[in-house]
Amino acid sequence: MSGPAFSTTDDDELVQLARRGELAAFEELVGRHRDKIYARAFSLTRNEDEAMDLSQSAWVKGWQRLQQFQGESSFATWMTRIVINLCLDYLRRQKRRRTESLEAMAEENDGLEPHLPVIPVNPTAGLERLELRRVIDDALDRLSVEHRTVLVLHEFEAMEYKDIAKTIGCSPGTVMSRLFYARRKMAALLADLRNQP
Amino acid sequence: MNPADPLKLSALLDGELPPAEARDLSAAVQRDPAAAALLAELQTTRQVLRSADLPATLPASREFYWSKIERDIRRLSPPTPARSEPGLWAKLRLLILPTAALAALVVVIVTGHLNPTPAASKKVADPDTPTVETALASTDATTYRDTSEGTTLVWFTNKKAAAPVAGTNGVN
C-alpha cells in the first residue's frame, strides 16, 4: 500500500498526482474512501460479493475518468456517483433477466394502497444500535429494487428529485410517487420486523 | 385533500413542492388529522433511515481489495494527461515559423532573379567554347575552363596584395 507517504496529502492533491499517472496516490484515495464506496454499492445491491466487484470496478472506472473530474463536488461524492451508476446498470441487467411476472411486482406502488393504516409510533423506538441496524437491513432487503433505489439516493445521498430522476431515467413525478410508497412500505416492514426475533 | 394529495406529502416533507402548493398542502394537513398522521409516519421513516446509514465495513483487507483494482488498472494505459491550452509564445511560434520560412523563400527567389551569379550569366551552351567562371564572391576565385584543350585554370585573388595567383586543374 501507499504507506505514510501520502497520509498528510489532501484529496485534491492526490487527484492531481493520480492524473499524472501516480498510482500510489490513487491507491491512497482508494484506501481513504473504499468503505463509503463499498457501502453505497451494498446498500443498492444488498449482496456482498456484487458490492465488492462493483465497487472495485468503480475505482477502475474512476482512474480511467480522472481527467473528467472537475472538482465541482468532492472526490468522494464523484466516486459515489460512479458506483451508483454502475450499480444501477447492474440492477437493470438483473431486472431484464427476471420473468415478466416478477417484473410486474415492481410497479410503483408495490401492491400498497395509499391509505394503508398509518404506523402511529416510531417502530424502531428503543432499539439498540445494532438491533436497529439489523431491522433496517432486513427491511431494505425486502423492498423492491425500485423503492430501495430511491430511498438510498434520497435519504443516504441527499439527492434532489430531479437528480434522482436523471440518474435512474424517470420523471420527477415518478420519483415522488416511488418515494412515497417506499417510505410507507418501509414503515410497515419496520413495524413487522421489530416484532420478529 | 383530493386523492392525489397523499403522494405529495413526501414531496412536502422533502421541500420539493413549489411554495404556493406547499402552503396549500400544509394548510390542508392541519385540517385533516389522517393526513397529519400520515405525514408524521413519513417523517419518522425518513429520520430512521437517515440515522441508519452507518458506514459498512469492507469484508476484505485493504491489500486484497486494492490488488484487484491495481491489476485492472495496470492492464489499462495510464490516464491520458489533459491537453493544456497552448501558451501565447506557443501560439506566436506557430504563426512566426511558417511566415519566416515563407519570407526566406521569397528572399531567395527575388535575390536569385535580381543578382544572377556571374557563372550563370557567362555560361555558354557550346561545350567546345572556353568558359570563364567567377565563383562566389567570398572565395575571390576565377576559373578558366577549355574542354577542347582539357585545361582548367583557377585564379585566386589576394585582395590585400591585389595580385592574382594562378593554378591549374583546380589545384590551389
CSV table of C-alpha atoms in Angstrom, one decimal:
chain,number,residue,atom,x,y,z
A,1,MET,CA,0.0,0.0,0.0
A,2,SER,CA,1.0,3.6,-0.3
A,3,GLY,CA,2.1,3.8,3.4
A,4,PRO,CA,2.6,7.1,5.1
A,5,ALA,CA,4.0,8.9,2.1
A,6,PHE,CA,0.6,10.5,1.3
A,7,SER,CA,-1.0,10.4,4.7
A,8,THR,CA,-1.0,14.2,5.0
A,9,THR,CA,-1.8,14.9,1.4
A,10,ASP,CA,-5.3,16.1,0.8
A,11,ASP,CA,-7.7,14.5,-1.8
A,12,ASP,CA,-7.3,17.3,-4.3
A,13,GLU,CA,-3.6,17.0,-4.4
A,14,LEU,CA,-3.8,13.2,-4.6
A,15,VAL,CA,-6.2,13.5,-7.6
A,16,GLN,CA,-3.7,15.8,-9.3
A,17,LEU,CA,-0.9,13.3,-8.7
A,18,ALA,CA,-3.0,10.4,-9.9
A,19,ARG,CA,-3.9,12.3,-13.0
A,20,ARG,CA,-0.2,12.4,-13.9
A,21,GLY,CA,-0.2,8.6,-13.6
A,22,GLU,CA,0.9,8.3,-9.9
A,23,LEU,CA,-0.7,5.0,-9.0
A,24,ALA,CA,0.4,5.3,-5.3
A,25,ALA,CA,-1.6,8.5,-5.0
A,26,PHE,CA,-4.7,6.8,-6.4
A,27,GLU,CA,-4.1,3.9,-4.0
A,28,GLU,CA,-4.2,6.3,-1.1
A,29,LEU,CA,-7.6,7.7,-2.4
A,30,VAL,CA,-8.9,4.1,-2.6
A,31,GLY,CA,-7.7,3.5,1.0
A,32,ARG,CA,-9.5,6.6,2.3
A,33,HIS,CA,-12.8,6.1,0.6
A,34,ARG,CA,-13.2,2.4,0.0
A,35,ASP,CA,-15.7,1.8,2.8
A,36,LYS,CA,-18.0,4.5,1.6
A,37,ILE,CA,-17.9,3.3,-2.0
A,38,TYR,CA,-18.5,-0.3,-0.9
A,39,ALA,CA,-21.3,0.7,1.5
A,40,ARG,CA,-23.1,2.5,-1.3
A,41,ALA,CA,-22.8,-0.5,-3.6
A,42,PHE,CA,-24.0,-2.8,-0.9
A,43,SER,CA,-27.0,-0.6,0.0
A,44,LEU,CA,-28.2,-0.8,-3.6
A,45,THR,CA,-27.4,-4.4,-4.4
A,46,ARG,CA,-27.8,-6.0,-1.0
A,47,ASN,CA,-25.1,-8.5,-1.9
A,48,GLU,CA,-21.6,-8.5,-0.5
A,49,ASP,CA,-19.9,-10.1,-3.5
A,50,GLU,CA,-21.6,-8.0,-6.0
A,51,ALA,CA,-21.0,-4.9,-4.0
A,52,MET,CA,-17.3,-5.8,-3.8
A,53,ASP,CA,-17.0,-6.4,-7.5
A,54,LEU,CA,-19.0,-3.3,-8.5
A,55,SER,CA,-17.1,-1.0,-6.1
A,56,GLN,CA,-13.8,-2.3,-7.4
A,57,SER,CA,-15.0,-1.7,-11.0
A,58,ALA,CA,-16.0,1.8,-9.9
A,59,TRP,CA,-12.4,2.6,-8.8
A,60,VAL,CA,-11.0,1.3,-12.1
A,61,LYS,CA,-13.5,3.5,-13.9
A,62,GLY,CA,-12.6,6.4,-11.7
A,63,TRP,CA,-9.0,6.0,-12.6
A,64,GLN,CA,-9.9,6.0,-16.3
A,65,ARG,CA,-12.0,9.1,-16.0
A,66,LEU,CA,-9.8,11.1,-13.7
A,67,GLN,CA,-9.3,13.8,-16.4
A,68,GLN,CA,-13.1,14.4,-16.3
A,69,PHE,CA,-13.2,15.2,-12.6
A,70,GLN,CA,-13.7,18.9,-12.5
A,71,GLY,CA,-13.7,19.3,-8.7
A,72,GLU,CA,-17.3,20.6,-8.7
A,73,SER,CA,-18.0,18.1,-5.9
A,74,SER,CA,-15.7,16.3,-3.6
A,75,PHE,CA,-13.7,13.4,-5.0
A,76,ALA,CA,-15.7,11.0,-2.7
A,77,THR,CA,-19.0,12.3,-4.0
A,78,TRP,CA,-17.8,12.0,-7.6
A,79,MET,CA,-16.7,8.4,-6.9
A,80,THR,CA,-20.0,7.7,-5.2
A,81,ARG,CA,-21.9,8.8,-8.4
A,82,ILE,CA,-19.8,6.4,-10.4
A,83,VAL,CA,-20.5,3.4,-8.2
A,84,ILE,CA,-24.2,4.3,-8.1
A,85,ASN,CA,-24.4,4.3,-11.9
A,86,LEU,CA,-22.6,1.0,-12.1
A,87,CYS,CA,-24.9,-0.5,-9.6
A,88,LEU,CA,-28.0,0.8,-11.4
A,89,ASP,CA,-26.7,-0.7,-14.7
A,90,TYR,CA,-26.1,-4.0,-12.9
A,91,LEU,CA,-29.6,-3.9,-11.4
A,92,ARG,CA,-31.2,-3.1,-14.8
A,93,ARG,CA,-29.4,-6.1,-16.3
A,94,GLN,CA,-30.7,-8.2,-13.4
A,95,LYS,CA,-34.2,-6.9,-14.0
A,96,ARG,CA,-34.1,-7.8,-17.6
A,97,ARG,CA,-33.3,-11.4,-16.6
A,98,ARG,CA,-36.3,-11.6,-14.3
A,99,THR,CA,-39.5,-13.1,-15.5
A,100,GLU,CA,-42.3,-10.8,-16.5
A,101,SER,CA,-44.4,-11.8,-13.5
A,102,LEU,CA,-41.6,-10.7,-11.2
A,103,GLU,CA,-41.2,-7.5,-13.1
A,104,ALA,CA,-44.9,-6.8,-12.7
A,105,MET,CA,-44.5,-6.9,-9.0
A,106,ALA,CA,-42.1,-4.0,-9.2
A,107,GLU,CA,-44.8,-1.4,-10.1
A,108,GLU,CA,-44.8,2.0,-8.5
A,109,ASN,CA,-47.0,1.1,-5.5
A,110,ASP,CA,-45.5,-2.3,-5.0
A,111,GLY,CA,-49.0,-3.6,-4.1
A,112,LEU,CA,-49.6,-0.9,-1.5
A,113,GLU,CA,-52.7,1.1,-1.2
A,114,PRO,CA,-52.0,4.8,-0.4
A,115,HIS,CA,-54.5,4.6,2.5
A,116,LEU,CA,-53.0,1.7,4.4
A,117,PRO,CA,-53.2,2.0,8.2
A,118,VAL,CA,-50.7,4.5,9.4
A,119,ILE,CA,-48.0,3.3,11.8
A,120,PRO,CA,-48.6,5.7,14.7
A,121,VAL,CA,-45.4,5.4,16.6
A,122,ASN,CA,-41.7,5.1,15.6
A,123,PRO,CA,-41.4,1.3,15.1
A,124,THR,CA,-37.7,1.4,15.9
A,125,ALA,CA,-38.0,3.3,19.2
A,126,GLY,CA,-35.9,1.8,22.0
A,127,LEU,CA,-33.9,-0.5,19.8
A,128,GLU,CA,-30.2,-0.8,20.4
A,129,ARG,CA,-27.9,0.4,17.7
A,130,LEU,CA,-27.0,-3.0,16.4
A,131,GLU,CA,-30.6,-4.2,16.6
A,132,LEU,CA,-31.8,-1.1,14.8
A,133,ARG,CA,-29.3,-1.8,12.0
A,134,ARG,CA,-30.4,-5.4,11.7
A,135,VAL,CA,-34.1,-4.4,11.4
A,136,ILE,CA,-33.3,-1.7,8.8
A,137,ASP,CA,-31.1,-4.0,6.8
A,138,ASP,CA,-33.8,-6.6,6.7
A,139,ALA,CA,-36.4,-4.1,5.7
A,140,LEU,CA,-34.1,-2.8,2.9
A,141,ASP,CA,-33.6,-6.4,1.8
A,142,ARG,CA,-37.4,-6.8,1.4
A,143,LEU,CA,-38.0,-3.7,-0.6
A,144,SER,CA,-38.2,-3.8,-4.3
A,145,VAL,CA,-35.2,-2.6,-6.2
A,146,GLU,CA,-37.0,0.5,-7.4
A,147,HIS,CA,-38.1,1.5,-3.9
A,148,ARG,CA,-34.8,0.8,-2.4
A,149,THR,CA,-33.0,2.8,-5.0
A,150,VAL,CA,-35.0,6.0,-4.5
A,151,LEU,CA,-34.7,5.6,-0.7
A,152,VAL,CA,-30.9,5.2,-0.9
A,153,LEU,CA,-30.4,8.0,-3.3
A,154,HIS,CA,-32.6,10.4,-1.4
A,155,GLU,CA,-32.0,9.5,2.2
A,156,PHE,CA,-28.4,8.4,2.1
A,157,GLU,CA,-27.1,10.5,-0.8
A,158,ALA,CA,-29.4,13.5,-0.2
A,159,MET,CA,-30.1,13.8,-3.9
A,160,GLU,CA,-33.0,16.0,-5.0
A,161,TYR,CA,-35.9,14.6,-7.0
A,162,LYS,CA,-34.7,15.9,-10.3
A,163,ASP,CA,-31.2,14.4,-9.8
A,164,ILE,CA,-32.7,11.1,-8.9
A,165,ALA,CA,-34.9,11.2,-11.9
A,166,LYS,CA,-32.0,11.9,-14.1
A,167,THR,CA,-29.9,9.2,-12.6
A,168,ILE,CA,-32.4,6.4,-12.8
A,169,GLY,CA,-34.1,7.7,-16.0
A,170,CYS,CA,-37.6,8.6,-15.0
A,171,SER,CA,-39.7,11.7,-14.3
A,172,PRO,CA,-39.5,13.6,-11.0
A,173,GLY,CA,-43.2,12.7,-10.5
A,174,THR,CA,-42.3,9.0,-10.6
A,175,VAL,CA,-39.6,9.7,-8.0
A,176,MET,CA,-42.1,11.4,-5.8
A,177,SER,CA,-44.5,8.5,-6.2
A,178,ARG,CA,-41.9,5.8,-5.6
A,179,LEU,CA,-40.5,7.7,-2.6
A,180,PHE,CA,-44.0,7.9,-1.0
A,181,TYR,CA,-44.7,4.2,-1.4
A,182,ALA,CA,-41.2,3.2,-0.5
A,183,ARG,CA,-41.5,5.1,2.8
A,184,ARG,CA,-44.9,3.6,3.5
A,185,LYS,CA,-43.6,0.1,2.8
A,186,MET,CA,-40.6,0.7,4.9
A,187,ALA,CA,-42.7,1.8,7.9
A,188,ALA,CA,-44.8,-1.3,7.6
A,189,LEU,CA,-41.7,-3.6,7.3
A,190,LEU,CA,-40.0,-1.9,10.3
A,191,ALA,CA,-43.1,-2.5,12.4
A,192,ASP,CA,-43.3,-6.2,11.4
A,193,LEU,CA,-39.6,-6.8,11.8
A,194,ARG,CA,-39.5,-5.2,15.1
A,195,ASN,CA,-41.6,-7.9,16.5
A,196,GLN,CA,-39.6,-10.7,15.0
A,197,PRO,CA,-36.8,-12.5,16.9
B,1,MET,CA,-57.3,16.7,0.2
B,2,ASN,CA,-58.1,15.1,-3.2
B,3,PRO,CA,-56.9,11.5,-3.9
B,4,ALA,CA,-53.6,12.6,-5.4
B,5,ASP,CA,-52.5,14.6,-2.4
B,6,PRO,CA,-51.1,11.8,-0.2
B,7,LEU,CA,-48.4,11.2,-2.8
B,8,LYS,CA,-47.4,14.8,-2.4
B,9,LEU,CA,-46.9,14.5,1.3
B,10,SER,CA,-43.5,13.1,0.7
B,11,ALA,CA,-42.6,15.9,-1.6
B,12,LEU,CA,-43.9,18.4,1.0
B,13,LEU,CA,-41.7,16.7,3.6
B,14,ASP,CA,-38.7,17.0,1.3
B,15,GLY,CA,-39.3,20.6,0.3
B,16,GLU,CA,-39.8,19.6,-3.3
B,17,LEU,CA,-43.2,21.4,-3.8
B,18,PRO,CA,-43.5,24.9,-5.2
B,19,PRO,CA,-44.0,27.4,-2.4
B,20,ALA,CA,-47.7,28.1,-3.1
B,21,GLU,CA,-48.5,24.4,-3.4
B,22,ALA,CA,-46.6,23.7,-0.2
B,23,ARG,CA,-48.6,26.3,1.7
B,24,ASP,CA,-51.9,25.0,0.5
B,25,LEU,CA,-51.0,21.4,1.3
B,26,SER,CA,-49.7,22.3,4.7
B,27,ALA,CA,-52.9,24.1,5.5
B,28,ALA,CA,-54.9,21.1,4.3
B,29,VAL,CA,-52.8,18.8,6.5
B,30,GLN,CA,-53.6,20.9,9.6
B,31,ARG,CA,-57.3,20.5,8.9
B,32,ASP,CA,-57.0,16.7,8.3
B,33,PRO,CA,-55.9,14.5,11.2
B,34,ALA,CA,-55.4,11.5,8.9
B,35,ALA,CA,-53.2,13.4,6.6
B,36,ALA,CA,-51.3,14.8,9.6
B,37,ALA,CA,-50.8,11.2,10.9
B,38,LEU,CA,-49.6,10.0,7.5
B,39,LEU,CA,-47.1,12.9,7.3
B,40,ALA,CA,-45.8,12.1,10.7
B,41,GLU,CA,-45.3,8.4,9.7
B,42,LEU,CA,-43.4,9.5,6.6
B,43,GLN,CA,-41.3,11.9,8.6
B,44,THR,CA,-40.4,9.2,11.2
B,45,THR,CA,-39.4,6.7,8.5
B,46,ARG,CA,-37.2,9.3,6.9
B,47,GLN,CA,-35.5,10.1,10.2
B,48,VAL,CA,-34.9,6.4,10.9
B,49,LEU,CA,-33.3,5.8,7.6
B,50,ARG,CA,-31.1,8.9,7.7
B,51,SER,CA,-29.8,7.9,11.1
B,52,ALA,CA,-29.2,4.3,9.9
B,53,ASP,CA,-26.7,5.0,7.1
B,54,LEU,CA,-23.9,3.6,9.1
B,55,PRO,CA,-20.7,3.0,7.1
B,56,ALA,CA,-20.5,-0.6,6.0
B,57,THR,CA,-17.1,-2.2,6.6
B,58,LEU,CA,-15.5,-3.7,3.6
B,59,PRO,CA,-15.4,-7.5,4.1
B,60,ALA,CA,-11.8,-7.8,2.8
B,61,SER,CA,-8.5,-6.4,3.7
B,62,ARG,CA,-7.3,-3.2,2.2
B,63,GLU,CA,-4.4,-5.0,0.4
B,64,PHE,CA,-6.7,-7.7,-1.1
B,65,TYR,CA,-9.2,-5.1,-2.2
B,66,TRP,CA,-6.6,-2.9,-3.8
B,67,SER,CA,-4.8,-5.7,-5.5
B,68,LYS,CA,-7.6,-6.4,-8.0
B,69,ILE,CA,-8.1,-2.7,-8.7
B,70,GLU,CA,-4.3,-2.3,-9.3
B,71,ARG,CA,-4.2,-5.4,-11.6
B,72,ASP,CA,-7.1,-4.0,-13.7
B,73,ILE,CA,-5.6,-0.5,-13.8
B,74,ARG,CA,-2.2,-1.9,-14.9
B,75,ARG,CA,-3.9,-3.7,-17.7
B,76,LEU,CA,-5.1,-0.3,-18.9
B,77,SER,CA,-3.0,2.5,-20.1
B,78,PRO,CA,-2.3,5.4,-17.7
B,79,PRO,CA,-4.8,8.2,-17.7
B,80,THR,CA,-4.3,10.5,-20.6
B,81,PRO,CA,-2.8,13.7,-19.4
B,82,ALA,CA,-5.1,16.6,-20.1
B,83,ARG,CA,-4.2,18.7,-23.2
B,84,SER,CA,-3.2,22.1,-21.9
B,85,GLU,CA,-4.2,25.2,-23.8
B,86,PRO,CA,-1.1,26.4,-25.8
B,87,GLY,CA,0.5,29.5,-24.3
B,88,LEU,CA,0.9,32.8,-26.0
B,89,TRP,CA,4.5,32.1,-27.1
B,90,ALA,CA,3.5,28.7,-28.5
B,91,LYS,CA,0.7,30.4,-30.5
B,92,LEU,CA,3.1,33.1,-31.8
B,93,ARG,CA,5.7,30.4,-32.7
B,94,LEU,CA,3.1,28.6,-34.7
B,95,LEU,CA,2.5,31.8,-36.6
B,96,ILE,CA,6.1,33.0,-36.9
B,97,LEU,CA,7.8,29.9,-38.1
B,98,PRO,CA,5.8,29.4,-41.3
B,99,THR,CA,5.9,33.1,-42.0
B,100,ALA,CA,9.6,33.3,-41.6
B,101,ALA,CA,10.1,30.2,-43.8
B,102,LEU,CA,7.9,31.8,-46.5
B,103,ALA,CA,9.8,35.1,-46.2
B,104,ALA,CA,13.1,33.4,-46.5
B,105,LEU,CA,11.9,31.5,-49.6
B,106,VAL,CA,10.7,34.8,-51.2
B,107,VAL,CA,14.1,36.5,-50.5
B,108,VAL,CA,16.0,33.6,-52.1
B,109,ILE,CA,13.8,33.7,-55.2
B,110,VAL,CA,13.9,37.5,-55.5
B,111,THR,CA,17.7,37.8,-55.0
B,112,GLY,CA,18.2,35.0,-57.4
B,113,HIS,CA,16.5,36.9,-60.1
B,114,LEU,CA,18.0,40.3,-59.3
B,115,ASN,CA,21.6,39.1,-58.9
B,116,PRO,CA,22.2,36.2,-61.1
B,117,THR,CA,25.5,34.5,-60.4
B,118,PRO,CA,28.3,35.5,-62.8
B,119,ALA,CA,28.8,31.9,-63.5
B,120,ALA,CA,25.3,31.5,-64.7
B,121,SER,CA,25.5,34.6,-66.9
B,122,LYS,CA,28.7,33.6,-68.5
B,123,LYS,CA,27.8,30.0,-69.1
B,124,VAL,CA,27.7,29.2,-72.8
B,125,ALA,CA,25.8,26.4,-74.3
B,126,ASP,CA,28.5,25.2,-76.7
B,127,PRO,CA,30.7,22.7,-74.8
B,128,ASP,CA,33.7,23.5,-77.1
B,129,THR,CA,33.8,27.2,-76.2
B,130,PRO,CA,36.0,28.0,-73.3
B,131,THR,CA,34.2,29.4,-70.3
B,132,VAL,CA,35.2,31.8,-67.6
B,133,GLU,CA,33.5,31.3,-64.3
B,134,THR,CA,33.7,33.7,-61.4
B,135,ALA,CA,33.0,31.8,-58.3
B,136,LEU,CA,31.3,33.1,-55.3
B,137,ALA,CA,32.5,36.5,-54.3
B,138,SER,CA,33.6,35.2,-50.9
B,139,THR,CA,36.2,32.9,-52.4
B,140,ASP,CA,37.8,35.5,-54.8
B,141,ALA,CA,38.5,32.9,-57.4
B,142,THR,CA,38.0,32.9,-61.2
B,143,THR,CA,38.1,29.8,-63.3
B,144,TYR,CA,39.0,29.4,-67.0
B,145,ARG,CA,38.0,26.1,-68.4
B,146,ASP,CA,38.7,24.9,-72.0
B,147,THR,CA,37.3,21.5,-72.5
B,148,SER,CA,38.7,21.1,-76.0
B,149,GLU,CA,42.2,21.6,-74.6
B,150,GLY,CA,41.4,19.8,-71.3
B,151,THR,CA,42.6,22.8,-69.4
B,152,THR,CA,41.3,24.4,-66.3
B,153,LEU,CA,42.9,27.5,-64.8
B,154,VAL,CA,41.9,29.0,-61.5
B,155,TRP,CA,42.9,32.4,-60.4
B,156,PHE,CA,42.8,33.2,-56.7
B,157,THR,CA,42.8,36.9,-56.0
B,158,ASN,CA,44.7,38.1,-53.0
B,159,LYS,CA,42.7,41.2,-52.0
B,160,LYS,CA,45.4,42.5,-49.8
B,161,ALA,CA,48.1,42.3,-52.4
B,162,ALA,CA,45.7,42.7,-55.3
B,163,ALA,CA,48.0,40.3,-57.2
B,164,PRO,CA,46.5,37.2,-58.8
B,165,VAL,CA,47.9,33.8,-58.0
B,166,ALA,CA,47.4,31.2,-60.8
B,167,GLY,CA,47.0,27.5,-60.6
B,168,THR,CA,45.9,24.6,-62.8
B,169,ASN,CA,43.3,21.9,-62.8
B,170,GLY,CA,41.6,23.3,-59.8
B,171,VAL,CA,44.6,22.8,-57.6
B,172,ASN,CA,45.2,25.7,-55.2
